[in-house]
Amino acid sequence: MITKKDLEEYRLLQKSIDATKKKIDYYKKKYPCVLHGKVRGSSSEFPYIEQNFTISGCEVRGMSQEKIDQRIKELVFKLQSDLKKYESKKIEIEEFLAGIEDLTVKLLFNYIYVEGMSQEEAGELIGLEQSGVSKKINKYLGQYLNAS
């Protein structure tokens, strides 16, 4: 069931979806972080000859690479779960909007909740005052909620 709050959050859902996808990509591509460097040392036996060594590792203190990998997997799983919830809610709202039969009401919902216009701006496009827009929206939502 769609509420007025769900409709108001519609535009935020797409932003949340995009941000979550970026985070997932970041963690899948960026980690594990491996650093490389060169150090100088000497052989362990006489004659102590200077040698160069290449080392690599992850710059996280107090955590093993396995623990870091596990935490990243858990985070990616949580982000993917959030992404599915956001996309599911967005589809639910779009189905609701597609099911509106009254063209005036459908346009009002689209202008206000999808395109982000104010009620006054949407009313000007359709030829209604802001109070008329508000009444139509509240009337339709009231009928929808009572029918559900």
Short mmCIF file of C-alpha atoms in Angstrom, two decimals:
data_model
loop_
_atom_site.label_atom_id
_atom_site.label_comp_id
_atom_site.label_asym_id
_atom_site.label_seq_id
_atom_site.Cartn_x
_atom_site.Cartn_y
_atom_site.Cartn_z
CA MET A 1 0.00 0.00 0.00
CA ILE A 2 1.34 3.40 -1.00
CA THR A 3 1.14 6.33 1.40
CA LYS A 4 1.72 10.03 0.87
CA LYS A 5 5.07 9.65 2.63
CA ASP A 6 6.10 6.95 0.13
CA LEU A 7 5.24 9.27 -2.74
CA GLU A 8 7.22 12.12 -1.18
CA GLU A 9 10.26 9.83 -0.89
CA TYR A 10 10.07 8.70 -4.53
CA ARG A 11 12.72 11.14 -5.77
CA LEU A 12 15.01 10.23 -2.86
CA LEU A 13 14.76 6.56 -3.80
CA GLN A 14 16.57 7.11 -7.10
CA LYS A 15 19.29 9.10 -5.35
CA SER A 16 19.62 6.33 -2.76
CA ILE A 17 19.80 3.68 -5.50
CA ASP A 18 22.54 5.60 -7.31
CA ALA A 19 24.55 6.23 -4.13
CA THR A 20 24.25 2.59 -3.04
CA LYS A 21 25.40 1.35 -6.46
CA LYS A 22 28.43 3.64 -6.24
CA LYS A 23 29.30 2.29 -2.79
CA ILE A 24 29.00 -1.31 -3.98
CA ASP A 25 31.23 -0.60 -6.99
CA TYR A 26 33.73 1.19 -4.78
CA TYR A 27 34.08 -1.70 -2.36
CA LYS A 28 34.17 -4.32 -5.09
CA LYS A 29 36.90 -2.50 -7.03
CA LYS A 30 38.88 -0.65 -4.39
CA TYR A 31 39.47 -3.35 -1.80
CA PRO A 32 41.49 -5.13 -0.72
CA CYS A 33 44.01 -2.32 -0.62
CA VAL A 34 47.49 -3.59 -1.27
CA LEU A 35 50.50 -1.35 -0.87
CA HIS A 36 53.92 -2.04 -2.36
CA GLY A 37 57.26 -0.64 -1.34
CA LYS A 38 60.98 -1.22 -1.32
CA VAL A 39 63.23 -1.48 1.71
CA ARG A 40 66.93 -2.01 2.22
CA GLY A 41 68.47 -4.56 4.46
CA SER A 42 71.42 -6.86 4.70
CA SER A 43 71.85 -10.57 4.43
CA SER A 44 71.49 -12.46 7.67
CA GLU A 45 74.96 -14.00 7.49
CA PHE A 46 78.47 -12.69 7.13
CA PRO A 47 79.47 -10.93 4.88
CA TYR A 48 76.56 -8.59 5.52
CA ILE A 49 75.79 -7.51 1.98
CA GLU A 50 73.24 -4.76 1.43
CA GLN A 51 70.11 -5.98 -0.39
CA ASN A 52 66.87 -4.40 -1.63
CA PHE A 53 63.55 -6.06 -0.84
CA THR A 54 60.08 -5.48 -2.28
CA ILE A 55 57.31 -5.78 0.28
CA SER A 56 53.53 -5.58 0.03
CA GLY A 57 50.66 -5.53 2.46
CA CYS A 58 47.47 -3.82 3.51
CA GLU A 59 47.58 -0.64 5.53
CA VAL A 60 45.05 -1.58 8.21
CA ARG A 61 46.27 -1.97 11.75
CA GLY A 62 44.93 -4.67 14.00
CA MET A 63 43.10 -6.61 11.26
CA SER A 64 44.11 -9.52 9.13
CA GLN A 65 43.42 -9.47 5.41
CA GLU A 66 40.84 -12.24 5.88
CA LYS A 67 38.95 -10.17 8.43
CA ILE A 68 39.01 -7.13 6.13
CA ASP A 69 37.75 -9.23 3.20
CA GLN A 70 34.95 -10.65 5.39
CA ARG A 71 33.85 -7.19 6.54
CA ILE A 72 33.82 -5.93 2.95
CA LYS A 73 31.71 -8.93 1.85
CA GLU A 74 29.24 -8.25 4.68
CA LEU A 75 29.04 -4.57 3.79
CA VAL A 76 28.48 -5.30 0.10
CA PHE A 77 25.75 -7.81 1.06
CA LYS A 78 24.00 -5.17 3.22
CA LEU A 79 24.29 -2.59 0.45
CA GLN A 80 22.84 -5.01 -2.10
CA SER A 81 19.99 -5.78 0.28
CA ASP A 82 19.26 -2.04 0.65
CA LEU A 83 19.43 -1.65 -3.12
CA LYS A 84 16.81 -4.36 -3.62
CA LYS A 85 14.51 -2.67 -1.07
CA TYR A 86 14.88 0.72 -2.74
CA GLU A 87 14.24 -0.68 -6.23
CA SER A 88 11.26 -2.69 -5.01
CA LYS A 89 9.69 0.38 -3.38
CA LYS A 90 10.31 2.46 -6.51
CA ILE A 91 8.58 -0.15 -8.69
CA GLU A 92 5.66 -0.30 -6.25
CA ILE A 93 5.22 3.48 -6.50
CA GLU A 94 5.50 3.41 -10.30
CA GLU A 95 2.83 0.69 -10.47
CA PHE A 96 0.60 2.84 -8.26
CA LEU A 97 1.11 5.86 -10.53
CA ALA A 98 0.48 3.79 -13.67
CA GLY A 99 -2.80 2.55 -12.18
CA ILE A 100 -4.31 6.02 -11.80
CA GLU A 101 -7.07 6.31 -14.39
CA ASP A 102 -8.03 9.97 -13.95
CA LEU A 103 -5.69 11.86 -16.29
CA THR A 104 -5.73 15.06 -14.22
CA VAL A 105 -4.84 13.22 -11.04
CA LYS A 106 -2.19 11.17 -12.84
CA LEU A 107 -0.54 14.33 -14.18
CA LEU A 108 -0.67 15.98 -10.76
CA PHE A 109 0.96 13.00 -9.09
CA ASN A 110 3.62 12.87 -11.81
CA TYR A 111 4.38 16.59 -11.64
CA ILE A 112 4.53 16.74 -7.86
CA TYR A 113 6.04 13.43 -6.80
CA VAL A 114 8.13 12.39 -9.82
CA GLU A 115 9.27 15.73 -11.23
CA GLY A 116 9.38 17.50 -7.85
CA MET A 117 7.16 20.49 -8.66
CA SER A 118 5.23 22.34 -5.99
CA GLN A 119 1.46 21.98 -5.90
CA GLU A 120 1.17 25.55 -7.12
CA GLU A 121 3.44 24.92 -10.12
CA ALA A 122 1.60 21.71 -11.04
CA GLY A 123 -1.75 23.50 -10.69
CA GLU A 124 -0.67 26.26 -13.07
CA LEU A 125 0.16 23.67 -15.75
CA ILE A 126 -3.23 22.03 -15.44
CA GLY A 127 -5.31 25.13 -14.71
CA LEU A 128 -6.04 24.58 -11.02
CA GLU A 129 -5.27 26.59 -7.90
CA GLN A 130 -3.02 25.10 -5.24
CA SER A 131 -6.01 24.33 -3.00
CA GLY A 132 -7.71 22.43 -5.83
CA VAL A 133 -4.56 20.41 -6.42
CA SER A 134 -4.31 19.57 -2.73
CA LYS A 135 -7.97 18.51 -2.62
CA LYS A 136 -7.62 16.24 -5.67
CA ILE A 137 -4.50 14.56 -4.25
CA ASN A 138 -6.00 14.07 -0.80
CA LYS A 139 -9.30 12.84 -2.24
CA TYR A 140 -7.59 10.28 -4.48
CA LEU A 141 -5.28 9.06 -1.70
CA GLY A 142 -8.24 8.82 0.68
CA GLN A 143 -10.19 6.69 -1.82
CA TYR A 144 -7.13 4.55 -2.50
CA LEU A 145 -6.40 3.95 1.19
CA ASN A 146 -10.06 3.17 1.97
CA ALA A 147 -10.21 0.71 -0.93
CA SER A 148 -7.07 -1.13 0.22
#
